[in-house]
Short mmCIF file of C-alpha atoms in Angstrom, two decimals:
data_model
loop_
_atom_site.label_atom_id
_atom_site.label_comp_id
_atom_site.label_asym_id
_atom_site.label_seq_id
_atom_site.Cartn_x
_atom_site.Cartn_y
_atom_site.Cartn_z
CA MET P 1056 22.77 -12.07 -4.72
CA LYS P 1057 24.03 -15.48 -3.70
CA LYS P 1058 26.88 -13.87 -1.81
CA LYS P 1059 24.45 -11.72 0.08
CA ILE P 1060 22.31 -14.63 1.16
CA TRP P 1061 25.48 -16.45 2.30
CA LYS P 1062 26.41 -13.43 4.37
CA TYR P 1063 22.99 -13.35 6.00
CA LEU P 1064 23.08 -17.05 6.74
CA THR P 1065 26.50 -16.79 8.31
CA LEU P 1066 25.29 -14.10 10.66
CA LEU P 1067 22.26 -16.16 11.58
CA ARG P 1068 24.55 -19.08 12.28
CA VAL P 1069 26.76 -16.84 14.50
CA GLY P 1070 23.68 -15.80 16.43
CA ILE P 1071 22.73 -19.49 16.90
CA LEU P 1072 26.17 -20.44 18.09
CA GLU P 1073 26.32 -17.48 20.41
CA GLU P 1074 23.07 -18.51 22.10
CA MET P 1075 24.20 -22.08 22.46
CA GLN P 1076 27.38 -20.96 24.19
CA PHE P 1077 25.46 -19.68 27.15
CA ARG P 1078 24.06 -22.85 28.47
CA LEU P 1079 24.09 -21.72 32.08
CA GLY P 1080 22.02 -18.79 30.91
CA ALA P 1081 19.55 -21.20 29.37
CA VAL P 1082 19.31 -23.29 32.62
CA THR P 1083 18.80 -20.14 34.60
CA LYS P 1084 16.05 -19.03 32.26
CA LEU P 1085 14.42 -22.41 32.57
CA PHE P 1086 14.70 -22.41 36.40
CA GLY P 1087 13.28 -18.86 36.71
CA ASN P 1088 10.50 -19.67 34.39
CA ILE P 1089 9.46 -22.89 36.23
CA ILE P 1090 9.26 -20.88 39.48
CA TYR P 1091 7.31 -18.07 37.84
CA LEU P 1092 4.88 -20.71 36.46
CA ILE P 1093 4.38 -22.33 39.88
CA ILE P 1094 3.64 -18.91 41.42
CA ILE P 1095 1.12 -17.88 38.70
CA TYR P 1096 -0.48 -21.31 38.93
CA PHE P 1097 -1.28 -20.84 42.60
CA LEU P 1098 -2.18 -17.23 42.21
CA TRP P 1099 -4.72 -17.79 39.38
CA LYS P 1100 -6.06 -20.84 41.08
CA ALA P 1101 -6.82 -18.77 44.13
CA ILE P 1102 -8.34 -16.06 41.95
CA PHE P 1103 -10.58 -18.47 40.10
CA ALA P 1104 -11.55 -20.19 43.30
CA GLY P 1105 -13.10 -16.97 44.54
CA ALA P 1106 -15.10 -16.31 41.34
CA PRO P 1107 -18.79 -17.06 41.37
CA THR P 1108 -18.70 -18.76 37.89
CA GLU P 1109 -16.23 -21.02 36.30
CA VAL P 1110 -15.93 -18.97 33.13
CA VAL P 1111 -14.78 -15.32 33.56
CA ASN P 1112 -14.73 -13.14 30.48
CA GLY P 1113 -14.95 -16.15 28.31
CA MET P 1114 -11.95 -17.77 29.94
CA THR P 1115 -11.75 -20.79 32.28
CA PHE P 1116 -8.88 -21.39 34.65
CA GLU P 1117 -7.44 -23.83 32.13
CA ASP P 1118 -7.69 -21.32 29.23
CA THR P 1119 -5.94 -18.73 31.43
CA MET P 1120 -3.15 -21.10 32.41
CA ILE P 1121 -2.56 -22.21 28.81
CA TYR P 1122 -2.43 -18.58 27.73
CA LEU P 1123 -0.06 -17.50 30.55
CA VAL P 1124 2.28 -20.55 30.27
CA LEU P 1125 2.65 -20.04 26.56
CA ALA P 1126 2.92 -16.29 27.00
CA SER P 1127 5.79 -16.73 29.45
CA ALA P 1128 7.55 -19.26 27.20
CA LEU P 1129 7.08 -16.81 24.29
CA PHE P 1130 8.36 -13.96 26.44
CA TYR P 1131 11.58 -15.86 27.22
CA THR P 1132 11.97 -16.85 23.58
CA MET P 1133 11.68 -13.29 22.32
CA GLU P 1134 13.54 -11.66 25.23
CA MET P 1135 16.29 -9.45 23.92
CA TYR P 1136 18.70 -7.00 25.57
CA VAL P 1137 18.92 -4.52 22.68
CA THR P 1138 18.07 -1.55 24.75
CA TRP P 1139 20.63 -2.41 27.53
CA ASP P 1140 23.27 -3.23 24.97
CA MET P 1141 22.74 -0.07 22.92
CA GLY P 1142 22.65 2.06 26.04
CA ARG P 1143 25.90 0.67 27.27
CA ARG P 1144 27.59 0.78 23.97
CA ILE P 1145 26.54 4.38 23.41
CA LYS P 1146 27.74 5.32 26.87
CA SER P 1147 31.12 3.72 26.33
CA GLY P 1148 31.38 4.74 22.72
CA ASP P 1149 31.81 1.19 21.43
CA ILE P 1150 28.80 1.77 19.26
CA VAL P 1151 31.12 3.42 16.76
CA VAL P 1152 32.63 0.06 16.03
CA ASP P 1153 29.17 -1.26 15.04
CA PHE P 1154 28.77 1.55 12.55
CA LEU P 1155 32.03 0.66 10.89
CA ARG P 1156 30.77 -2.90 9.93
CA PRO P 1157 30.24 -3.47 6.24
CA MET P 1158 26.53 -4.04 6.95
CA GLY P 1159 23.69 -1.83 8.18
CA TYR P 1160 23.47 -1.69 11.95
CA ILE P 1161 19.79 -2.75 11.97
CA LYS P 1162 20.26 -5.62 9.53
CA PHE P 1163 23.21 -6.97 11.54
CA GLN P 1164 21.22 -6.88 14.81
CA VAL P 1165 18.04 -8.39 13.39
CA LEU P 1166 20.01 -11.33 11.84
CA SER P 1167 22.04 -12.20 14.88
CA LEU P 1168 18.92 -11.84 17.17
CA SER P 1169 16.97 -14.07 14.94
CA GLY P 1170 19.63 -16.69 15.39
CA ASN P 1171 19.27 -16.31 19.19
CA THR P 1172 15.42 -16.57 18.90
CA ILE P 1173 15.54 -19.71 16.77
CA VAL P 1174 17.61 -21.50 19.43
CA SER P 1175 15.29 -20.31 22.28
CA ALA P 1176 12.26 -21.37 20.28
CA VAL P 1177 13.60 -24.89 19.83
CA THR P 1178 14.93 -25.22 23.39
CA SER P 1179 12.19 -23.53 25.41
CA LEU P 1180 9.10 -22.68 23.46
CA LEU P 1181 8.76 -26.02 21.63
CA PRO P 1182 9.14 -28.16 24.85
CA THR P 1183 6.67 -25.95 26.65
CA MET P 1184 4.15 -26.30 23.82
CA ILE P 1185 4.56 -30.08 23.84
CA ILE P 1186 4.09 -30.27 27.62
CA VAL P 1187 1.01 -28.01 27.52
CA TYR P 1188 -0.48 -30.03 24.73
CA LEU P 1189 0.05 -33.32 26.56
CA ILE P 1190 -1.19 -32.08 29.97
CA THR P 1191 -4.31 -30.44 28.57
CA GLY P 1192 -4.95 -33.24 26.12
CA GLY P 1193 -4.98 -31.05 23.12
CA GLY P 1194 -5.30 -27.53 24.56
CA PHE P 1195 -4.75 -26.12 21.09
CA ALA P 1196 -5.27 -27.47 17.63
CA LEU P 1197 -2.58 -29.00 15.47
CA SER P 1198 -3.45 -27.67 12.07
CA CYS P 1199 -2.77 -24.57 9.97
CA ASN P 1200 -2.87 -22.46 13.23
CA LEU P 1201 0.69 -23.62 13.78
CA LEU P 1202 1.74 -21.97 10.56
CA PHE P 1203 0.04 -18.79 11.53
CA PHE P 1204 1.59 -18.96 14.95
CA THR P 1205 5.10 -19.43 13.46
CA ALA P 1206 4.68 -16.52 11.05
CA ALA P 1207 3.32 -14.31 13.84
CA ILE P 1208 6.32 -15.14 16.06
CA MET P 1209 8.63 -14.15 13.22
CA ILE P 1210 6.90 -10.87 12.69
CA GLY P 1211 6.50 -10.30 16.41
CA THR P 1212 10.22 -10.77 16.94
CA VAL P 1213 11.05 -8.06 14.46
CA LEU P 1214 8.33 -5.75 15.84
CA ASN P 1215 9.76 -6.40 19.41
CA TYR P 1216 13.25 -5.57 18.05
CA PHE P 1217 12.09 -2.27 16.54
CA ILE P 1218 10.40 -1.21 19.81
CA ASN P 1219 13.59 -2.07 21.68
CA PHE P 1220 15.65 -0.34 19.07
CA PHE P 1221 13.59 2.86 19.32
CA VAL P 1222 13.97 2.92 23.09
CA GLY P 1223 17.64 2.11 22.72
CA THR P 1224 18.03 5.07 20.41
CA ILE P 1225 16.73 7.34 23.19
CA CYS P 1226 20.01 6.48 24.99
CA PHE P 1227 21.78 8.89 22.60
CA TYR P 1228 20.08 11.69 24.52
CA THR P 1229 20.33 10.51 28.09
CA GLU P 1230 22.61 8.31 30.14
CA SER P 1231 19.76 6.98 32.22
CA ILE P 1232 19.81 3.45 30.79
CA TRP P 1233 18.08 1.93 33.85
CA GLY P 1234 15.21 4.35 33.87
CA ILE P 1235 14.53 4.10 30.18
CA ASN P 1236 14.67 0.32 30.23
CA ILE P 1237 12.45 -0.14 33.21
CA MET P 1238 9.80 2.10 31.63
CA LYS P 1239 9.88 0.19 28.41
CA GLU P 1240 9.62 -3.18 30.18
CA VAL P 1241 6.72 -2.08 32.34
CA ILE P 1242 4.71 -0.65 29.45
CA VAL P 1243 5.37 -3.57 27.09
CA LEU P 1244 4.63 -6.22 29.76
CA LEU P 1245 1.39 -4.75 30.85
CA LEU P 1246 0.00 -3.61 27.45
CA SER P 1247 1.10 -6.66 25.49
CA GLY P 1248 -1.07 -8.97 27.58
CA ALA P 1249 1.96 -10.95 28.70
CA SER P 1250 1.13 -10.68 32.35
CA ILE P 1251 -2.67 -10.55 32.34
CA PRO P 1252 -4.64 -11.83 29.35
CA LEU P 1253 -6.14 -8.95 27.42
CA ALA P 1254 -9.57 -10.49 27.80
CA PHE P 1255 -9.63 -9.44 31.40
CA PHE P 1256 -8.99 -5.84 30.62
CA PRO P 1257 -11.95 -3.42 31.14
CA GLU P 1258 -13.58 -2.65 27.78
CA THR P 1259 -12.27 0.90 27.26
CA LEU P 1260 -8.74 -0.12 28.21
CA GLN P 1261 -8.99 -3.11 25.85
CA LYS P 1262 -9.95 -0.78 23.01
CA VAL P 1263 -7.00 1.45 23.76
CA VAL P 1264 -4.66 -1.56 23.89
CA TYR P 1265 -5.81 -2.81 20.52
CA TYR P 1266 -4.83 0.44 18.92
CA LEU P 1267 -1.31 0.19 20.27
CA PRO P 1268 1.50 -1.97 18.76
CA PHE P 1269 2.44 -3.78 21.98
CA GLN P 1270 -0.33 -6.40 21.80
CA ALA P 1271 0.93 -7.53 18.39
CA ILE P 1272 4.10 -8.83 19.99
CA TYR P 1273 2.67 -11.64 22.33
CA ASN P 1274 -1.05 -11.55 22.08
CA THR P 1275 -1.37 -11.93 18.27
CA PRO P 1276 0.73 -15.15 18.05
CA LEU P 1277 -0.96 -16.56 21.14
CA LYS P 1278 -4.46 -15.89 19.88
CA LEU P 1279 -3.63 -17.38 16.45
CA LEU P 1280 -2.46 -20.50 18.26
CA ILE P 1281 -5.21 -20.96 20.85
CA ASP P 1282 -8.35 -19.48 19.47
CA ASN P 1283 -9.92 -22.00 17.10
CA SER P 1284 -13.01 -19.83 16.45
CA LEU P 1285 -11.09 -17.40 14.28
CA SER P 1286 -11.96 -17.44 10.60
CA LEU P 1287 -9.23 -17.47 7.92
CA GLN P 1288 -10.09 -13.87 7.11
CA SER P 1289 -9.65 -12.63 10.65
CA ARG P 1290 -6.39 -14.56 10.97
CA MET P 1291 -5.11 -12.87 7.92
CA SER P 1292 -6.18 -9.44 9.10
CA MET P 1293 -4.43 -10.08 12.43
CA LEU P 1294 -1.26 -10.90 10.68
CA GLY P 1295 -1.72 -7.87 8.48
CA LEU P 1296 -2.10 -5.62 11.47
CA GLN P 1297 1.00 -7.08 12.99
CA LEU P 1298 2.93 -6.47 9.80
CA PHE P 1299 1.49 -2.95 9.60
CA TRP P 1300 2.81 -2.14 13.09
CA THR P 1301 6.17 -3.62 12.31
CA VAL P 1302 6.54 -1.49 9.32
CA VAL P 1303 5.31 1.70 11.04
CA VAL P 1304 7.46 1.22 14.10
CA GLY P 1305 10.36 0.17 11.92
CA CYS P 1306 10.18 3.33 9.87
CA ILE P 1307 9.79 5.57 12.85
CA SER P 1308 12.71 3.98 14.63
CA TYR P 1309 14.86 4.10 11.55
CA ALA P 1310 14.19 7.81 11.06
CA PHE P 1311 14.69 8.54 14.76
CA PHE P 1312 17.97 6.58 14.64
CA LYS P 1313 19.23 8.45 11.55
CA ILE P 1314 18.52 11.85 13.23
CA SER P 1315 20.04 10.75 16.51
CA VAL P 1316 23.29 9.28 15.18
CA ARG P 1317 24.38 12.80 14.16
CA ARG P 1318 24.47 13.87 17.77
CA ILE P 1319 26.68 11.21 18.96
CA THR P 1320 29.54 12.28 21.13
CA VAL P 1321 32.12 9.77 22.21
CA ASN P 1322 34.40 10.52 25.05
CA GLY P 1323 38.10 10.31 24.45
CA GLY P 1324 40.08 10.28 21.20
CA MET R 1043 26.50 -6.70 66.90
CA ASN R 1044 29.93 -6.95 65.52
CA LYS R 1045 32.87 -6.40 67.91
CA GLU R 1046 34.33 -3.61 65.83
CA LEU R 1047 31.09 -1.78 65.70
CA LYS R 1048 30.90 -1.90 69.45
CA LYS R 1049 34.48 -0.72 69.77
CA ARG R 1050 34.00 2.21 67.47
CA GLY R 1051 30.61 3.24 68.73
CA LEU R 1052 27.47 4.01 66.77
CA ARG R 1053 28.15 7.77 66.67
CA PHE R 1054 31.41 7.21 64.83
CA TYR R 1055 29.69 5.06 62.23
CA ALA R 1056 26.79 7.42 61.88
CA SER R 1057 29.14 10.37 61.14
CA ILE R 1058 31.10 8.29 58.63
CA TYR R 1059 27.89 7.12 57.01
CA PHE R 1060 26.77 10.66 56.24
CA LYS R 1061 30.21 11.58 54.89
CA ILE R 1062 30.25 8.65 52.44
CA ILE R 1063 26.66 9.18 51.40
CA ALA R 1064 27.28 12.88 50.78
CA GLN R 1065 29.91 11.91 48.21
CA ASP R 1066 27.42 9.62 46.53
CA PHE R 1067 24.87 12.38 46.40
CA LYS R 1068 27.34 14.81 44.84
CA SER R 1069 28.20 12.44 42.08
CA LYS R 1070 24.60 11.61 41.39
CA MET R 1071 23.46 15.15 41.32
CA SER R 1072 25.69 15.76 38.34
CA TYR R 1073 23.30 13.53 36.38
CA ARG R 1074 20.11 15.29 37.15
CA ALA R 1075 18.24 13.93 34.11
CA ASP R 1076 19.17 10.46 35.11
CA PHE R 1077 17.73 11.01 38.52
CA ILE R 1078 14.41 12.24 37.13
CA ILE R 1079 14.08 9.47 34.58
CA SER R 1080 14.94 6.79 37.12
CA MET R 1081 12.39 8.20 39.52
CA LEU R 1082 9.76 8.19 36.79
CA GLY R 1083 10.65 4.67 35.88
CA MET R 1084 10.23 3.56 39.50
CA ILE R 1085 6.94 5.37 39.87
CA LEU R 1086 5.66 3.87 36.54
CA THR R 1087 6.62 0.34 37.71
CA ASN R 1088 4.59 0.84 40.94
CA ILE R 1089 1.66 2.31 39.01
CA SER R 1090 1.65 -0.77 36.78
CA GLY R 1091 1.43 -2.95 39.86
CA PHE R 1092 -1.57 -0.87 40.96
CA VAL R 1093 -3.23 -1.18 37.50
CA THR R 1094 -2.67 -4.94 37.62
CA PHE R 1095 -4.72 -5.16 40.79
CA TYR R 1096 -7.31 -2.80 39.37
CA ILE R 1097 -7.76 -5.04 36.26
CA MET R 1098 -7.89 -8.23 38.38
CA PHE R 1099 -10.56 -6.83 40.63
CA GLN R 1100 -12.70 -5.69 37.68
CA ASN R 1101 -13.18 -9.46 37.05
CA PHE R 1102 -13.00 -10.96 40.45
CA GLU R 1103 -14.32 -9.77 43.79
CA THR R 1104 -11.80 -11.36 46.10
CA ILE R 1105 -8.45 -13.16 45.88
CA ASN R 1106 -8.49 -15.93 48.42
CA GLY R 1107 -10.89 -14.03 50.60
CA TRP R 1108 -9.02 -10.71 50.42
CA ASN R 1109 -10.83 -7.87 48.84
CA TYR R 1110 -9.51 -5.03 46.64
CA TYR R 1111 -8.58 -2.64 49.38
CA GLU R 1112 -6.97 -5.32 51.58
CA MET R 1113 -4.86 -6.38 48.63
CA LEU R 1114 -3.93 -2.71 48.00
CA PHE R 1115 -3.00 -2.56 51.65
CA LEU R 1116 -0.63 -5.51 51.24
CA TYR R 1117 0.78 -3.96 48.05
CA GLY R 1118 1.40 -0.58 49.64
CA PHE R 1119 2.83 -2.24 52.70
CA SER R 1120 5.26 -4.35 50.67
CA LEU R 1121 6.37 -1.28 48.62
CA ILE R 1122 7.23 0.64 51.83
CA ALA R 1123 8.91 -2.41 53.31
CA LEU R 1124 11.03 -2.71 50.12
CA THR R 1125 12.21 0.96 50.37
CA PRO R 1126 15.09 0.54 52.93
CA MET R 1127 16.49 -2.38 50.90
CA GLN R 1128 16.22 -0.28 47.71
CA CYS R 1129 17.57 2.93 49.11
CA LEU R 1130 20.20 1.79 51.60
CA PHE R 1131 21.40 -1.60 50.51
CA ASP R 1132 21.39 -1.13 46.75
CA ASN R 1133 25.16 -1.50 46.50
CA ASN R 1134 24.63 -5.28 46.93
CA TRP R 1135 23.86 -5.32 43.23
CA ASN R 1136 27.46 -4.25 42.50
CA LEU R 1137 28.98 -6.71 44.90
CA ARG R 1138 29.53 -9.42 42.29
CA TYR R 1139 31.22 -7.05 39.90
CA ALA R 1140 33.48 -5.74 42.73
CA VAL R 1141 34.38 -9.26 43.68
CA TYR R 1142 34.89 -10.37 40.09
CA ASP R 1143 37.17 -7.58 38.94
CA GLY R 1144 39.08 -7.41 42.25
CA SER R 1145 38.10 -3.90 43.33
CA PHE R 1146 36.51 -5.41 46.37
CA ILE R 1147 39.96 -5.57 47.99
CA LYS R 1148 39.73 -1.83 48.73
CA TYR R 1149 37.08 -2.50 51.32
CA CYS R 1150 39.27 -4.95 53.15
CA PHE R 1151 41.94 -2.37 53.90
CA ARG R 1152 39.86 0.06 55.82
CA PRO R 1153 39.76 0.09 59.57
CA ILE R 1154 35.96 -0.06 59.62
CA ASN R 1155 33.45 -2.83 59.21
CA ILE R 1156 33.56 -4.16 55.62
CA PHE R 1157 29.79 -4.72 55.28
CA PHE R 1158 29.13 -1.27 56.58
CA TYR R 1159 31.60 0.43 54.35
CA PHE R 1160 30.49 -1.43 51.24
CA ILE R 1161 26.78 -0.89 51.84
CA SER R 1162 27.08 2.79 52.82
CA GLU R 1163 28.73 3.71 49.52
CA VAL R 1164 25.45 4.03 47.62
CA PHE R 1165 22.16 5.60 48.45
CA ASP R 1166 19.61 4.84 45.83
CA VAL R 1167 17.43 7.91 45.47
CA LYS R 1168 14.87 6.38 43.17
CA GLY R 1169 13.82 4.18 46.10
CA LEU R 1170 12.11 7.25 47.41
CA GLY R 1171 9.68 7.12 44.46
CA GLN R 1172 8.72 3.70 45.72
CA LEU R 1173 8.24 5.00 49.19
CA LEU R 1174 5.99 7.77 47.85
CA MET R 1175 3.85 5.29 45.84
CA GLY R 1176 3.73 2.86 48.74
CA SER R 1177 2.61 5.44 51.14
CA LEU R 1178 -0.10 6.78 48.83
CA THR R 1179 -1.41 3.22 48.19
CA LEU R 1180 -1.34 2.26 51.87
CA GLY R 1181 -3.04 5.52 52.86
CA TYR R 1182 -5.69 5.01 50.16
CA ALA R 1183 -6.33 1.42 51.28
CA TRP R 1184 -6.28 2.36 55.00
CA HIS R 1185 -8.82 5.07 54.40
CA ASN R 1186 -11.14 2.89 52.31
CA LEU R 1187 -10.99 0.02 54.76
CA GLY R 1188 -12.17 2.44 57.48
CA LEU R 1189 -9.28 1.64 59.77
CA GLN R 1190 -8.61 3.92 62.79
CA MET R 1191 -5.37 5.63 63.26
CA THR R 1192 -4.22 5.88 66.89
CA VAL R 1193 -0.79 6.47 68.47
CA GLY R 1194 -0.57 2.74 69.29
CA LYS R 1195 -1.53 1.80 65.81
CA ALA R 1196 1.00 4.16 64.23
CA PHE R 1197 3.68 2.66 66.45
CA LEU R 1198 2.64 -0.86 65.42
CA LEU R 1199 2.62 0.12 61.75
CA VAL R 1200 6.20 1.41 61.98
CA ALA R 1201 7.33 -1.70 63.84
CA ALA R 1202 5.57 -3.95 61.29
CA LEU R 1203 7.15 -2.09 58.38
CA LEU R 1204 10.62 -2.39 59.89
CA THR R 1205 10.05 -6.03 60.39
CA GLY R 1206 9.10 -6.52 56.69
CA SER R 1207 12.16 -4.45 55.68
CA LEU R 1208 14.56 -6.66 57.70
CA PHE R 1209 13.35 -9.71 55.87
CA MET R 1210 13.66 -8.00 52.54
CA ILE R 1211 17.20 -6.80 53.28
CA ALA R 1212 18.26 -10.19 54.63
CA ILE R 1213 17.01 -12.04 51.55
CA MET R 1214 18.96 -9.79 49.27
CA ASN R 1215 22.05 -9.83 51.51
CA LEU R 1216 22.12 -13.62 51.24
CA ALA R 1217 21.51 -13.53 47.57
CA ALA R 1218 24.34 -10.99 47.00
CA ALA R 1219 26.69 -12.97 49.31
CA THR R 1220 26.44 -16.00 47.01
CA CYS R 1221 28.92 -14.20 44.67
CA PHE R 1222 31.73 -15.02 47.12
CA TRP R 1223 31.24 -18.68 46.32
CA LEU R 1224 29.77 -18.66 42.85
CA VAL R 1225 31.30 -16.91 39.88
CA ASN R 1226 28.11 -16.29 37.87
CA SER R 1227 25.76 -15.51 40.64
CA GLY R 1228 23.83 -12.68 39.00
CA PHE R 1229 20.94 -14.96 38.36
CA VAL R 1230 20.51 -15.69 42.15
CA MET R 1231 19.93 -12.03 42.86
CA VAL R 1232 17.62 -11.57 39.91
CA THR R 1233 15.54 -14.57 40.85
CA MET R 1234 15.33 -13.59 44.52
CA PHE R 1235 14.38 -10.13 43.51
CA LYS R 1236 11.58 -11.48 41.41
CA PHE R 1237 10.23 -13.50 44.40
CA THR R 1238 9.98 -10.38 46.41
CA GLU R 1239 7.45 -9.08 43.87
CA TYR R 1240 5.11 -11.82 45.10
CA ALA R 1241 5.39 -10.68 48.66
CA ARG R 1242 2.33 -8.55 47.90
CA TYR R 1243 0.01 -11.60 47.75
CA PRO R 1244 -1.24 -13.42 50.76
CA VAL R 1245 0.93 -16.45 51.38
CA THR R 1246 -2.22 -18.57 51.88
CA ILE R 1247 -2.67 -18.76 48.07
CA PHE R 1248 0.22 -21.27 48.05
CA GLN R 1249 -0.47 -24.85 49.02
CA GLY R 1250 1.61 -27.57 50.63
CA ILE R 1251 5.41 -27.35 50.36
CA PHE R 1252 5.25 -24.04 48.53
CA ARG R 1253 3.67 -22.37 51.50
CA GLY R 1254 6.44 -23.73 53.69
CA LEU R 1255 9.06 -22.67 51.15
CA PHE R 1256 7.79 -19.12 50.99
CA THR R 1257 7.35 -18.90 54.72
CA PHE R 1258 10.59 -20.44 56.14
CA VAL R 1259 13.11 -20.89 53.25
CA ILE R 1260 12.57 -17.78 51.15
CA PRO R 1261 10.49 -15.87 53.67
CA ILE R 1262 8.54 -13.52 51.43
CA ALA R 1263 5.51 -14.19 53.56
CA PHE R 1264 7.09 -12.10 56.32
CA VAL R 1265 7.62 -9.13 54.09
CA ALA R 1266 4.03 -8.06 54.00
CA TYR R 1267 1.57 -10.80 54.84
CA TYR R 1268 2.39 -11.65 58.39
CA PRO R 1269 3.32 -8.16 59.68
CA SER R 1270 0.23 -6.50 58.21
CA TYR R 1271 -2.07 -9.27 59.44
CA ILE R 1272 -2.74 -7.43 62.70
CA PHE R 1273 -4.28 -4.46 60.88
CA LEU R 1274 -6.57 -6.45 58.57
CA ARG R 1275 -7.81 -9.43 60.49
CA PRO R 1276 -8.90 -10.15 64.00
CA GLY R 1277 -6.75 -12.55 65.98
CA LEU R 1278 -3.00 -12.82 66.15
CA PRO R 1279 -1.18 -15.65 64.43
CA VAL R 1280 1.93 -16.98 66.27
CA LEU R 1281 4.07 -16.10 63.19
CA THR R 1282 2.95 -12.44 63.31
CA CYS R 1283 4.05 -12.16 66.97
CA LEU R 1284 7.38 -13.84 66.29
CA SER R 1285 8.09 -11.94 63.05
CA PRO R 1286 10.17 -9.10 64.64
CA LEU R 1287 12.38 -11.67 66.33
CA PHE R 1288 12.61 -13.73 63.25
CA GLY R 1289 13.50 -10.62 61.20
CA ILE R 1290 16.31 -9.60 63.47
CA PHE R 1291 17.59 -13.15 63.59
CA PHE R 1292 17.43 -13.55 59.91
CA PHE R 1293 19.12 -10.26 59.22
CA TRP R 1294 21.86 -11.31 61.68
CA VAL R 1295 22.32 -14.57 59.81
CA SER R 1296 22.54 -12.80 56.48
CA TYR R 1297 25.13 -10.37 57.89
CA ARG R 1298 27.23 -13.23 59.24
CA VAL R 1299 27.05 -15.13 55.90
CA TRP R 1300 27.99 -11.96 54.05
CA MET R 1301 30.94 -11.41 56.33
CA LEU R 1302 32.05 -15.01 56.13
CA GLY R 1303 32.09 -14.68 52.30
CA ALA R 1304 34.09 -11.46 52.65
CA SER R 1305 36.63 -13.09 54.89
CA ARG R 1306 37.04 -15.91 52.39
CA TYR R 1307 37.77 -13.27 49.74
CA SER R 1308 41.39 -13.48 48.69
CA GLY R 1309 41.38 -10.97 45.71
CA THR R 1310 42.05 -11.66 42.14
CA GLY R 1311 45.61 -11.91 40.94
CA ASN R 1312 48.49 -10.96 43.17
#
């Protein structure tokens, strides 16, 4: 048991070290993120300037900005290239090497990705949160909601991984990595509320979106952080739903993966 | 125009272009599923852009004084203006790999224009999905705005679209050319490509230096906003009139920079 935990911690450490190696990547992410934020600031400012009332769908300009800024920081924190990686490794045949490791493929990936996520959370999400808090003068509460937020990010990361993993597994059947990836990205971005807050969605669409797993990735943690009106019970049920989706998507992905692995054909000897 | 191009004549280059492209088509057609999935991915991306506008306008009546159909006009316009870059100049995305691993040297040994040869190697078919979606969106907006279609207007529209395309191509040429000077220049292309997504919004939403930045430094304002102004609003801004000239000039600059980078290229290893 002790040995096992040691093994896990080592992998987590490798993930952390790996992420810290790519400092240029981090600077790039930061730069891209700042420009994105400037653009959405102007865009939403113009949008709200044209609205007849200050509050639209229960959200003011400031609420929207807090949501979108944190959503973008969260997006960069949780960003992973599992689908691209799997697609490339399936195409080249290198994926076989991953199967030979003395540890399950999924476990291995989750652990090293968690390491990456921890670094990104400390280097990009945390500073963003501090800046948002200072600028807005307490745009979100500093109490137990932070605990819920942290828990939701952890579950959300795993859920995000399983969705990526499912899509990556499709690459066993087709070599169209670009097409598969772009479809996944578009669907997740739109339906998770990362680009437009879900509160703005028309009612029917909102209902549909709440029955899909995507909103549990970004919207659940953000809501838990920002929305102070939530009762403890509804907070717990939101986490529960997130967990439910993680287990369901996890099981489906795992089964799909097990079936697909049998078909693998690697070129060359 | 480049000296070599003049020497060889356009007909020579046109015939070569189709020969090279035909090879690309043959290799692509052997992956038919990939073609269909990529096309679907492209169409889905554009639909999601459409849905974004739809959701926005469920809550707000105008964005900076532009209504739903006018915004769709800009969106459709920008999608069509993106198409030539996507279809014809897609090989720019591979430039940094070719430079990095040394395979770029093969382009230097051909007796034809390097830029021409490199760019003509790939024709990206999925860009046609974008053209389809862009045309549908533009047509839908055109119809709902009650605009008239005359021969003159059709001519203007084509000219305006070509202008927008020139800016688009030039931005990405410059972004790709950075790889001749920077080793890890992938992010320049990715960032620039992200900017072009915002070409669908009127540049007037930006204030102060950012408006200047997006008009003159990273000229996304010229991709859709200025060229399509003549169809949507009365009056004629100076920048709209000058946009075709700017476009040609900017494209020429991007070509020169690209060629300058290529001439600096000395290969990897010996």
